[in-house]
């Protein structure tokens, strides 16, 4: 949850800074227990500050989360607020902000008896799951001359568009002094701060000539989108200001070494190691060694459609891959063609396998679904329902968590401590086994040993799960075939 603030203050000299106080999560009904959560930047010489700094809060619908905002006129560099002039304060709850129209709350400032202190505007927006960080650099040519005795001192202001059509400031560049052809320093910004993970959301960029008294002169503006910016330095990114460079570092970008999907030419990534560790053992129990391999959470070419159930080999009619090596090849090729994209939904792939299992319930086949994930899940309720329904079918689910995230949701799906349920109905049997891959990584870097440990643990429950299904359906093992006798030999039985 990200909220940001904007204040309108009465006439008052000097600079403005905002100090935020937030209740402790476990003291949510007691305003006296507030602790200081953070402070915004200082904005010089203005009565209508628009603060850039944002804060990320966990929002709990069922809790009262009290907030207090204190506004100060900054007179020195001292961090002691008693050294500065108090301009007013406001109390509210996070629920008030979220529940307001367009999640935008406007309240009068108080705290000074008999005096109107102005207005504060608070906004909130749910954060997307995208973890991209964009690094970019801009330059401009032949900007308008605004200073009488010099050229201009230009700086840029970035705004992201909100769902209600308004804009919120999200970044300011540094000021480049006395030039009409500025080259600003490169900067890195989270994509969700720029567009909340929506690559087509409008981004507005304004250019100003800086003035010491705060009355900055407007030079011009243009609009773009993250998708356009991501094209990098090209004819598509020539505005009044030009994009010099652009790069992305994220879990969502497999070309970067920081991504869990990074394709290192010298060693497998965690996804590939988990797939190979489990697959090389379980493939021995499949007669034709042909496996359907699906991806979820990506935009597909050519139209950018988001899919939570797409074939890794790109063949909708025949998603089967030849052996584990075929799956690995399809996985690596898909990373070159699709754009990883949230939300992350598990239910479609669980239901996909369940549809196969539902068609063969005579005990002749048993299905094992392997899900490799970084722990993010966007459809928990639907996934629980899919698992509860799948527990009646000849199938098991193995979930391997990669990366350093918290896997609380995956542990809940595992159901070892509390049997998973949906709509008041308990799963007929336990069909999910979850393990975090990091628990099996050998400290010496021996990946073979790591993979062996992982496979041993995640596959340990499969036999019992298979037997529990067969017993529940009264399926008995086929009779033992007679021993093989070579042609021309008589088989003797001794009693």
Short mmCIF file of C-alpha atoms in Angstrom, two decimals:
data_model
loop_
_atom_site.label_atom_id
_atom_site.label_comp_id
_atom_site.label_asym_id
_atom_site.label_seq_id
_atom_site.Cartn_x
_atom_site.Cartn_y
_atom_site.Cartn_z
CA UNK A 1 0.00 0.00 0.00
CA UNK A 2 1.46 3.36 -0.99
CA UNK A 3 0.12 6.63 0.19
CA UNK A 4 1.34 10.08 -0.48
CA UNK A 5 0.43 13.55 0.68
CA UNK A 6 -0.10 17.04 -0.58
CA UNK A 7 -0.73 20.05 1.63
CA UNK A 8 -2.18 23.55 1.23
CA UNK A 9 -1.03 25.78 4.05
CA UNK A 10 -1.96 29.33 5.12
CA UNK A 11 0.49 32.16 4.64
CA UNK A 12 3.68 31.33 6.48
CA UNK A 13 7.30 32.15 5.70
CA UNK A 14 10.28 29.95 4.87
CA UNK A 15 10.25 26.18 4.08
CA UNK A 16 7.73 23.38 4.58
CA UNK A 17 8.31 19.81 5.75
CA UNK A 18 5.88 17.08 6.72
CA UNK A 19 6.37 14.75 9.67
CA UNK A 20 4.35 11.56 9.80
CA UNK A 21 3.40 9.61 12.89
CA UNK A 22 1.83 6.17 12.67
CA UNK A 23 0.35 3.85 15.28
CA UNK A 24 1.94 0.53 15.99
CA UNK A 25 0.11 -2.25 14.19
CA UNK A 26 -0.69 -3.99 17.47
CA UNK A 27 -1.90 -0.81 19.18
CA UNK A 28 -4.25 0.20 16.41
CA UNK A 29 -7.04 1.47 18.67
CA UNK A 30 -4.85 3.64 20.90
CA UNK A 31 -3.82 6.97 19.42
CA UNK A 32 -1.56 7.70 22.42
CA UNK A 33 0.82 4.94 21.32
CA UNK A 34 1.84 6.56 18.04
CA UNK A 35 5.43 6.39 16.90
CA UNK A 36 7.21 8.45 14.27
CA UNK A 37 7.16 6.59 10.96
CA UNK A 38 9.03 8.98 8.72
CA UNK A 39 9.42 12.48 7.27
CA UNK A 40 9.06 13.87 3.81
CA UNK A 41 11.62 16.00 2.06
CA UNK A 42 11.70 19.76 2.66
CA UNK A 43 10.20 21.95 -0.06
CA UNK A 44 11.47 25.52 -0.08
CA UNK A 45 9.41 28.69 -0.29
CA UNK A 46 5.92 27.41 -1.03
CA UNK A 47 2.48 27.48 0.56
CA UNK A 48 1.22 24.60 -1.59
CA UNK A 49 3.79 21.80 -1.24
CA UNK A 50 3.47 18.67 -3.34
CA UNK A 51 5.62 16.07 -1.61
CA UNK A 52 7.49 13.46 -3.64
CA UNK A 53 8.40 10.97 -0.93
CA UNK A 54 5.95 8.08 -0.57
CA UNK A 55 5.49 5.51 2.17
CA UNK A 56 4.56 1.85 1.87
CA UNK A 57 2.18 0.53 4.53
CA UNK A 58 0.55 -2.84 5.06
CA UNK A 59 -3.22 -2.32 4.93
CA UNK A 60 -5.44 -4.54 7.08
CA UNK A 61 -9.14 -4.24 6.35
CA UNK A 62 -10.07 -5.70 9.74
CA UNK A 63 -7.90 -3.33 11.82
CA UNK A 64 -8.12 0.34 12.77
CA UNK A 65 -4.80 1.87 11.72
CA UNK A 66 -4.57 5.39 13.14
CA UNK A 67 -2.43 7.98 11.38
CA UNK A 68 -1.33 11.46 12.41
CA UNK A 69 0.25 14.02 10.12
CA UNK A 70 2.19 16.99 11.52
CA UNK A 71 3.20 19.90 9.31
CA UNK A 72 6.19 22.10 10.17
CA UNK A 73 7.89 25.19 8.82
CA UNK A 74 11.59 24.30 8.74
CA UNK A 75 13.88 27.02 10.03
CA UNK A 76 17.18 25.13 10.27
CA UNK A 77 18.83 21.77 9.61
CA UNK A 78 18.09 20.56 13.14
CA UNK A 79 16.20 17.22 13.28
CA UNK A 80 14.55 18.38 16.53
CA UNK A 81 10.99 19.37 15.61
CA UNK A 82 10.74 21.67 18.64
CA UNK A 83 13.22 23.92 16.84
CA UNK A 84 10.74 24.51 14.02
CA UNK A 85 7.34 26.22 13.70
CA UNK A 86 4.31 23.96 14.02
CA UNK A 87 1.79 24.62 11.21
CA UNK A 88 -0.94 22.10 12.04
CA UNK A 89 -1.86 18.43 12.20
CA UNK A 90 -4.58 16.02 11.21
CA UNK A 91 -5.73 12.63 12.49
CA UNK A 92 -7.31 9.93 10.35
CA UNK A 93 -7.18 6.20 9.74
CA UNK A 94 -5.71 4.36 6.81
CA UNK A 95 -9.19 2.93 6.22
CA UNK A 96 -10.55 6.47 5.78
CA UNK A 97 -8.07 7.16 3.01
CA UNK A 98 -8.62 3.84 1.26
CA UNK A 99 -12.40 4.11 1.59
CA UNK A 100 -12.65 7.68 0.24
CA UNK A 101 -13.73 8.26 -3.38
CA UNK A 102 -10.75 7.39 -5.59
CA UNK A 103 -8.88 6.71 -2.29
CA UNK A 104 -8.30 10.47 -1.96
CA UNK A 105 -9.04 12.10 1.40
CA UNK A 106 -9.08 15.87 1.92
CA UNK A 107 -9.17 17.15 5.52
CA UNK A 108 -8.58 20.51 7.23
CA UNK A 109 -5.47 20.85 9.34
CA UNK A 110 -5.97 21.68 13.02
CA UNK A 111 -3.96 21.79 16.21
CA UNK A 112 -3.70 25.57 16.61
CA UNK A 113 -6.62 27.07 18.52
CA UNK A 114 -8.57 29.77 16.70
CA UNK A 115 -6.54 29.52 13.52
CA UNK A 116 -7.24 28.08 10.09
CA UNK A 117 -4.24 25.94 9.25
CA UNK A 118 -5.00 24.97 5.67
CA UNK A 119 -5.86 21.64 4.05
CA UNK A 120 -4.07 18.34 3.56
CA UNK A 121 -4.81 15.88 0.76
CA UNK A 122 -3.94 12.22 1.32
CA UNK A 123 -4.07 9.55 -1.39
CA UNK A 124 -3.53 5.81 -1.42
CA UNK A 125 -3.08 3.23 -4.13
CA UNK A 126 -2.64 -0.51 -3.97
CA UNK A 127 0.79 -1.50 -5.18
CA UNK A 128 1.19 -3.86 -8.10
CA UNK A 129 3.34 -6.97 -7.93
CA UNK A 130 5.88 -5.84 -10.49
CA UNK A 131 9.38 -5.60 -8.99
CA UNK A 132 11.04 -3.81 -11.88
CA UNK A 133 13.39 -0.92 -11.29
CA UNK A 134 13.95 1.30 -14.32
CA UNK A 135 17.22 3.16 -14.82
CA UNK A 136 17.02 6.04 -17.28
CA UNK A 137 18.76 9.23 -18.33
CA UNK A 138 17.41 12.25 -20.22
CA UNK A 139 18.81 15.19 -22.12
CA UNK A 140 17.21 18.19 -23.84
CA UNK A 141 18.10 20.54 -26.68
CA UNK A 142 17.26 24.19 -27.33
CA UNK A 143 15.05 24.74 -24.31
CA UNK A 144 13.37 28.11 -23.85
CA UNK A 145 15.52 30.82 -22.23
CA UNK A 146 13.84 31.97 -19.00
CA UNK A 147 16.53 33.90 -17.08
CA UNK A 148 17.11 37.55 -17.98
CA UNK A 149 20.84 37.53 -17.19
CA UNK A 150 21.57 33.93 -18.14
CA UNK A 151 20.08 30.93 -19.83
CA UNK A 152 17.86 28.49 -17.88
CA UNK A 153 18.39 26.21 -14.90
CA UNK A 154 16.20 23.29 -16.00
CA UNK A 155 14.94 20.33 -14.00
CA UNK A 156 12.34 17.66 -14.72
CA UNK A 157 9.29 16.56 -12.71
CA UNK A 158 7.73 13.13 -13.31
CA UNK A 159 4.07 12.39 -12.60
CA UNK A 160 2.20 9.11 -12.74
CA UNK A 161 -1.49 9.11 -13.64
CA UNK A 162 -4.02 7.89 -11.08
CA UNK A 163 -7.10 5.80 -11.67
CA UNK A 164 -9.33 8.89 -11.34
CA UNK A 165 -7.43 10.77 -14.07
CA UNK A 166 -5.38 12.97 -11.74
CA UNK A 167 -1.58 12.99 -11.58
CA UNK A 168 0.78 12.42 -8.66
CA UNK A 169 4.38 13.53 -8.53
CA UNK A 170 6.81 10.61 -8.30
CA UNK A 171 10.27 11.98 -9.13
CA UNK A 172 12.30 15.16 -9.57
CA UNK A 173 15.66 15.38 -11.28
CA UNK A 174 18.50 17.58 -10.15
CA UNK A 175 18.82 21.15 -11.46
CA UNK A 176 21.33 21.68 -14.28
CA UNK A 177 22.54 25.26 -14.04
CA UNK A 178 22.75 27.83 -16.84
CA UNK A 179 22.15 25.75 -19.97
CA UNK A 180 19.54 25.28 -22.69
CA UNK A 181 20.93 21.83 -23.57
CA UNK A 182 20.93 19.96 -20.25
CA UNK A 183 22.04 16.37 -19.69
CA UNK A 184 20.56 15.10 -16.45
CA UNK A 185 22.16 12.39 -14.36
CA UNK A 186 20.79 8.86 -14.73
CA UNK A 187 18.42 7.73 -11.99
CA UNK A 188 16.70 4.54 -10.91
CA UNK A 189 13.05 4.38 -9.91
CA UNK A 190 10.75 1.43 -9.09
CA UNK A 191 8.34 0.83 -11.96
CA UNK A 192 5.41 0.59 -9.57
CA UNK A 193 6.25 4.13 -8.38
CA UNK A 194 6.29 5.30 -12.00
CA UNK A 195 3.16 3.51 -13.25
CA UNK A 196 2.22 0.88 -10.60
CA UNK A 197 3.27 -1.89 -12.95
CA UNK A 198 0.83 -0.82 -15.71
CA UNK A 199 3.16 -0.42 -18.69
CA UNK A 200 0.56 1.55 -20.69
CA UNK A 201 -0.40 4.04 -17.96
CA UNK A 202 0.27 7.67 -18.88
CA UNK A 203 3.40 9.27 -17.46
CA UNK A 204 3.54 13.07 -17.57
CA UNK A 205 6.88 14.88 -17.50
CA UNK A 206 7.19 18.63 -16.96
CA UNK A 207 10.31 20.76 -17.39
CA UNK A 208 10.90 23.89 -15.30
CA UNK A 209 13.46 26.63 -14.98
CA UNK A 210 14.55 26.69 -11.34
CA UNK A 211 14.29 29.97 -9.41
CA UNK A 212 15.69 30.54 -5.94
CA UNK A 213 12.42 31.98 -4.62
CA UNK A 214 10.47 28.85 -5.54
CA UNK A 215 8.49 30.45 -8.37
CA UNK A 216 9.87 28.07 -10.98
CA UNK A 217 9.12 28.97 -14.61
CA UNK A 218 7.29 26.40 -16.70
CA UNK A 219 9.20 25.46 -19.87
CA UNK A 220 7.10 22.62 -21.30
CA UNK A 221 5.72 19.12 -20.83
CA UNK A 222 5.12 15.85 -22.64
CA UNK A 223 3.45 12.52 -21.94
CA UNK A 224 4.66 9.00 -22.54
CA UNK A 225 4.34 5.52 -21.02
CA UNK A 226 6.65 2.96 -19.49
CA UNK A 227 6.25 0.80 -22.59
CA UNK A 228 7.48 3.62 -24.79
CA UNK A 229 10.33 4.49 -22.44
CA UNK A 230 11.38 0.84 -22.37
CA UNK A 231 12.24 1.04 -26.07
CA UNK A 232 15.33 2.94 -24.97
CA UNK A 233 17.17 5.52 -27.03
CA UNK A 234 15.34 5.65 -30.35
CA UNK A 235 13.09 7.82 -32.51
CA UNK A 236 10.18 6.74 -30.30
CA UNK A 237 11.66 8.54 -27.33
CA UNK A 238 12.36 11.96 -28.80
CA UNK A 239 10.18 14.60 -27.17
CA UNK A 240 11.05 18.13 -26.15
CA UNK A 241 13.34 16.15 -23.85
CA UNK A 242 15.14 13.04 -25.11
CA UNK A 243 15.63 9.70 -23.38
CA UNK A 244 19.34 8.88 -23.44
CA UNK A 245 19.31 5.41 -21.90
CA UNK A 246 16.95 2.94 -20.27
CA UNK A 247 17.43 -0.38 -18.51
CA UNK A 248 15.44 -2.62 -16.19
CA UNK A 249 16.63 -4.65 -13.22
CA UNK A 250 14.03 -6.96 -11.84
CA UNK A 251 12.71 -10.38 -11.10
CA UNK A 252 10.59 -9.65 -14.15
CA UNK A 253 13.55 -9.24 -16.51
CA UNK A 254 15.37 -12.56 -17.15
CA UNK A 255 18.20 -10.83 -19.00
CA UNK A 256 19.46 -9.28 -15.75
CA UNK A 257 21.70 -11.26 -13.40
CA UNK A 258 19.52 -10.25 -10.42
CA UNK A 259 16.54 -12.15 -11.84
CA UNK A 260 15.69 -15.63 -10.61
CA UNK A 261 15.11 -16.48 -14.29
CA UNK A 262 18.55 -15.25 -15.36
CA UNK A 263 20.07 -17.60 -17.95
CA UNK A 264 23.68 -17.94 -16.83
CA UNK A 265 25.70 -19.65 -19.59
CA UNK A 266 27.76 -21.50 -16.95
CA UNK A 267 25.12 -22.80 -14.55
CA UNK A 268 21.39 -23.40 -14.28
CA UNK A 269 19.16 -20.94 -12.46
CA UNK A 270 17.04 -22.04 -9.50
CA UNK A 271 13.98 -22.71 -11.68
CA UNK A 272 15.94 -25.00 -13.99
CA UNK A 273 17.66 -26.81 -11.11
CA UNK A 274 14.34 -27.50 -9.37
CA UNK A 275 12.78 -28.72 -12.59
CA UNK A 276 15.69 -31.01 -13.41
CA UNK A 277 15.98 -32.36 -9.85
CA UNK A 278 12.35 -33.43 -9.61
CA UNK A 279 11.75 -34.19 -13.27
CA UNK A 280 14.65 -36.56 -13.82
CA UNK A 281 13.33 -38.84 -11.10
CA UNK A 282 9.63 -38.68 -11.82
CA UNK A 283 10.04 -39.09 -15.59
CA UNK A 284 11.08 -42.68 -15.00
CA UNK A 285 7.46 -43.45 -14.13
CA UNK A 286 6.08 -42.00 -17.35
CA UNK A 287 5.89 -44.40 -20.28
CA UNK A 288 6.33 -42.01 -23.23
CA UNK A 289 8.39 -39.29 -21.48
CA UNK A 290 6.18 -36.59 -23.04
CA UNK A 291 5.20 -33.84 -20.62
CA UNK A 292 2.88 -30.84 -21.04
CA UNK A 293 4.75 -27.78 -19.73
CA UNK A 294 2.87 -24.58 -18.91
CA UNK A 295 3.85 -21.10 -17.83
CA UNK A 296 1.72 -18.61 -15.94
CA UNK A 297 1.89 -14.86 -15.42
CA UNK A 298 3.17 -13.42 -18.71
CA UNK A 299 2.21 -11.25 -21.66
CA UNK A 300 2.28 -13.24 -24.89
CA UNK A 301 3.24 -12.08 -28.36
CA UNK A 302 2.09 -10.61 -30.64
CA UNK A 303 -0.68 -8.64 -28.86
CA UNK A 304 0.59 -8.65 -25.26
CA UNK A 305 -2.32 -10.70 -23.94
CA UNK A 306 -1.82 -11.70 -20.28
CA UNK A 307 -2.01 -15.46 -19.77
CA UNK A 308 -1.92 -17.68 -16.69
CA UNK A 309 -1.87 -20.91 -18.67
CA UNK A 310 0.33 -20.84 -21.74
CA UNK A 311 2.43 -23.63 -23.32
CA UNK A 312 6.16 -23.12 -22.88
CA UNK A 313 6.79 -24.46 -26.37
CA UNK A 314 4.31 -21.97 -27.85
CA UNK A 315 2.12 -24.72 -29.30
CA UNK A 316 -1.42 -24.44 -27.91
CA UNK A 317 -2.56 -27.59 -29.74
CA UNK A 318 0.38 -29.68 -28.50
CA UNK A 319 2.03 -28.36 -25.30
CA UNK A 320 3.99 -31.60 -24.78
CA UNK A 321 7.77 -31.55 -24.47
CA UNK A 322 10.08 -34.52 -25.00
CA UNK A 323 11.58 -35.37 -21.61
CA UNK A 324 13.03 -33.00 -19.03
CA UNK A 325 15.59 -31.69 -21.51
CA UNK A 326 12.72 -30.75 -23.82
CA UNK A 327 11.00 -28.85 -21.00
CA UNK A 328 14.21 -26.99 -20.16
CA UNK A 329 14.69 -26.04 -23.80
CA UNK A 330 11.09 -24.79 -24.06
CA UNK A 331 11.49 -22.83 -20.81
CA UNK A 332 14.63 -21.07 -22.01
CA UNK A 333 13.07 -20.25 -25.38
CA UNK A 334 9.89 -18.89 -23.79
CA UNK A 335 11.92 -16.41 -21.71
CA UNK A 336 13.07 -14.86 -24.97
CA UNK A 337 9.56 -14.34 -26.34
CA UNK A 338 7.19 -13.61 -23.43
CA UNK A 339 7.17 -10.70 -20.99
CA UNK A 340 6.82 -11.90 -17.40
CA UNK A 341 3.84 -10.10 -15.92
CA UNK A 342 1.59 -10.18 -12.86
CA UNK A 343 -0.73 -11.01 -11.32
CA UNK A 344 0.40 -14.56 -10.52
CA UNK A 345 -2.52 -16.99 -10.62
CA UNK A 346 -2.09 -20.67 -9.70
CA UNK A 347 -5.68 -21.83 -10.14
CA UNK A 348 -5.66 -22.03 -13.97
CA UNK A 349 -2.76 -24.52 -14.13
CA UNK A 350 -4.13 -26.56 -11.21
CA UNK A 351 -7.51 -26.77 -12.96
CA UNK A 352 -5.75 -27.59 -16.24
CA UNK A 353 -4.13 -30.71 -14.74
CA UNK A 354 -7.31 -31.54 -12.84
CA UNK A 355 -9.22 -31.69 -16.14
CA UNK A 356 -6.79 -34.38 -17.36
CA UNK A 357 -7.06 -36.30 -14.08
CA UNK A 358 -10.88 -36.14 -14.07
CA UNK A 359 -10.96 -38.00 -17.37
CA UNK A 360 -8.97 -40.98 -16.05
CA UNK A 361 -10.14 -42.11 -12.61
CA UNK A 362 -9.85 -45.89 -13.04
CA UNK A 363 -6.40 -46.03 -11.46
CA UNK A 364 -4.54 -46.50 -14.72
CA UNK A 365 -2.93 -43.05 -14.53
CA UNK A 366 -1.79 -40.66 -11.80
CA UNK A 367 -0.83 -37.04 -12.42
CA UNK A 368 1.89 -35.03 -10.67
CA UNK A 369 1.94 -31.24 -11.14
CA UNK A 370 5.22 -29.46 -10.39
CA UNK A 371 4.90 -25.71 -9.72
CA UNK A 372 8.06 -23.62 -9.35
CA UNK A 373 7.39 -20.18 -7.94
CA UNK A 374 8.96 -17.18 -6.21
CA UNK A 375 6.12 -17.27 -3.66
CA UNK A 376 3.83 -14.58 -5.07
CA UNK A 377 0.21 -15.67 -5.53
CA UNK A 378 -2.71 -13.45 -6.53
CA UNK A 379 -5.63 -15.89 -6.45
CA UNK A 380 -5.32 -17.66 -3.11
CA UNK A 381 -9.04 -18.35 -2.69
CA UNK A 382 -9.42 -19.78 -6.21
CA UNK A 383 -6.29 -21.90 -5.79
CA UNK A 384 -7.57 -23.34 -2.51
CA UNK A 385 -10.83 -24.28 -4.21
CA UNK A 386 -8.95 -25.88 -7.11
CA UNK A 387 -6.82 -27.94 -4.69
CA UNK A 388 -9.85 -29.06 -2.65
CA UNK A 389 -11.52 -30.21 -5.88
CA UNK A 390 -8.29 -31.83 -7.08
CA UNK A 391 -7.98 -33.84 -3.87
CA UNK A 392 -10.78 -36.07 -5.19
CA UNK A 393 -8.79 -36.84 -8.33
CA UNK A 394 -5.70 -38.94 -9.13
CA UNK A 395 -3.23 -36.08 -8.81
CA UNK A 396 -0.56 -34.59 -6.54
CA UNK A 397 1.00 -31.13 -6.52
CA UNK A 398 4.63 -30.32 -5.77
CA UNK A 399 5.47 -26.67 -5.12
CA UNK A 400 9.11 -25.60 -5.03
CA UNK A 401 9.79 -22.06 -3.83
CA UNK A 402 12.83 -20.27 -5.25
CA UNK A 403 14.41 -17.04 -4.06
CA UNK A 404 14.49 -15.37 -0.66
CA UNK A 405 10.84 -14.34 -0.32
CA UNK A 406 8.51 -15.35 2.51
CA UNK A 407 6.50 -18.41 1.53
CA UNK A 408 3.66 -18.19 4.07
CA UNK A 409 1.01 -18.65 1.37
CA UNK A 410 2.76 -21.77 0.04
CA UNK A 411 2.98 -23.26 3.55
CA UNK A 412 -0.76 -22.70 3.90
CA UNK A 413 -1.39 -24.53 0.62
CA UNK A 414 0.79 -27.41 1.83
CA UNK A 415 -1.74 -28.14 4.56
CA UNK A 416 0.56 -30.22 6.75
CA UNK A 417 -0.53 -28.45 9.94
CA UNK A 418 -4.06 -27.44 8.96
CA UNK A 419 -5.86 -29.32 6.20
CA UNK A 420 -6.68 -26.91 3.39
CA UNK A 421 -10.34 -25.98 2.93
CA UNK A 422 -12.53 -23.90 0.64
CA UNK A 423 -16.11 -22.70 1.08
CA UNK A 424 -16.32 -24.66 4.32
CA UNK A 425 -15.26 -27.92 2.66
CA UNK A 426 -12.06 -29.73 3.71
CA UNK A 427 -9.78 -31.33 1.15
CA UNK A 428 -10.48 -35.06 0.98
CA UNK A 429 -6.76 -35.80 1.29
CA UNK A 430 -3.42 -34.00 1.39
CA UNK A 431 -2.12 -33.66 -2.17
CA UNK A 432 0.29 -30.72 -1.85
CA UNK A 433 3.95 -30.81 -0.85
CA UNK A 434 5.87 -27.53 -0.58
CA UNK A 435 9.57 -26.96 0.03
CA UNK A 436 11.74 -23.83 -0.30
CA UNK A 437 14.74 -24.59 -2.52
CA UNK A 438 17.03 -22.40 -0.43
CA UNK A 439 16.79 -24.94 2.42
CA UNK A 440 18.54 -27.49 0.19
CA UNK A 441 21.31 -25.37 -1.25
CA UNK A 442 24.67 -26.91 -0.41
CA UNK A 443 26.99 -24.42 1.27
CA UNK A 444 29.93 -25.56 -0.82
CA UNK A 445 28.06 -24.77 -4.04
CA UNK A 446 27.57 -28.42 -4.99
CA UNK A 447 24.41 -28.12 -7.09
CA UNK A 448 24.21 -31.85 -7.75
CA UNK A 449 23.97 -32.51 -4.03
CA UNK A 450 21.42 -29.70 -3.63
CA UNK A 451 19.21 -31.15 -6.36
CA UNK A 452 19.43 -34.65 -4.90
CA UNK A 453 18.34 -33.42 -1.46
CA UNK A 454 15.47 -31.46 -2.96
CA UNK A 455 14.17 -34.35 -5.04
CA UNK A 456 14.31 -36.74 -2.11
CA UNK A 457 12.16 -34.55 0.11
CA UNK A 458 9.57 -33.31 -2.38
CA UNK A 459 8.94 -36.76 -3.81
CA UNK A 460 8.80 -38.54 -0.46
CA UNK A 461 5.04 -38.03 -0.02
CA UNK A 462 3.99 -38.99 -3.56
CA UNK A 463 3.78 -42.77 -2.97
CA UNK A 464 1.52 -42.38 0.07
CA UNK A 465 -0.64 -39.85 -1.77
CA UNK A 466 -1.02 -42.26 -4.70
CA UNK A 467 -1.90 -45.15 -2.41
CA UNK A 468 -4.41 -43.05 -0.45
CA UNK A 469 -6.25 -42.22 -3.68
CA UNK A 470 -6.30 -45.82 -4.89
CA UNK A 471 -7.60 -47.09 -1.55
CA UNK A 472 -10.29 -44.42 -1.39
CA UNK A 473 -11.56 -45.51 -4.81
CA UNK A 474 -11.18 -49.23 -4.18
CA UNK A 475 -8.61 -49.61 -6.95
CA UNK A 476 -6.53 -52.75 -6.45
CA UNK A 477 -3.08 -53.40 -7.94
CA UNK A 478 -2.98 -55.37 -11.16
CA UNK A 479 -2.03 -59.07 -10.76
CA UNK A 480 1.69 -59.74 -10.80
CA UNK A 481 2.69 -60.88 -14.30
CA UNK A 482 4.23 -64.37 -14.61
CA UNK A 483 8.03 -64.50 -14.60
CA UNK A 484 9.74 -64.17 -17.97
CA UNK A 485 10.75 -67.45 -19.58
CA UNK A 486 13.17 -67.37 -22.55
CA UNK A 487 11.94 -69.20 -25.69
CA UNK A 488 12.79 -72.89 -25.69
CA UNK A 489 13.03 -73.15 -21.92
CA UNK A 490 10.55 -74.76 -19.57
CA UNK A 491 9.79 -72.89 -16.41
CA UNK A 492 9.88 -75.17 -13.35
CA UNK A 493 8.20 -74.37 -10.09
CA UNK A 494 9.53 -76.02 -6.99
CA UNK A 495 7.27 -76.49 -3.96
#
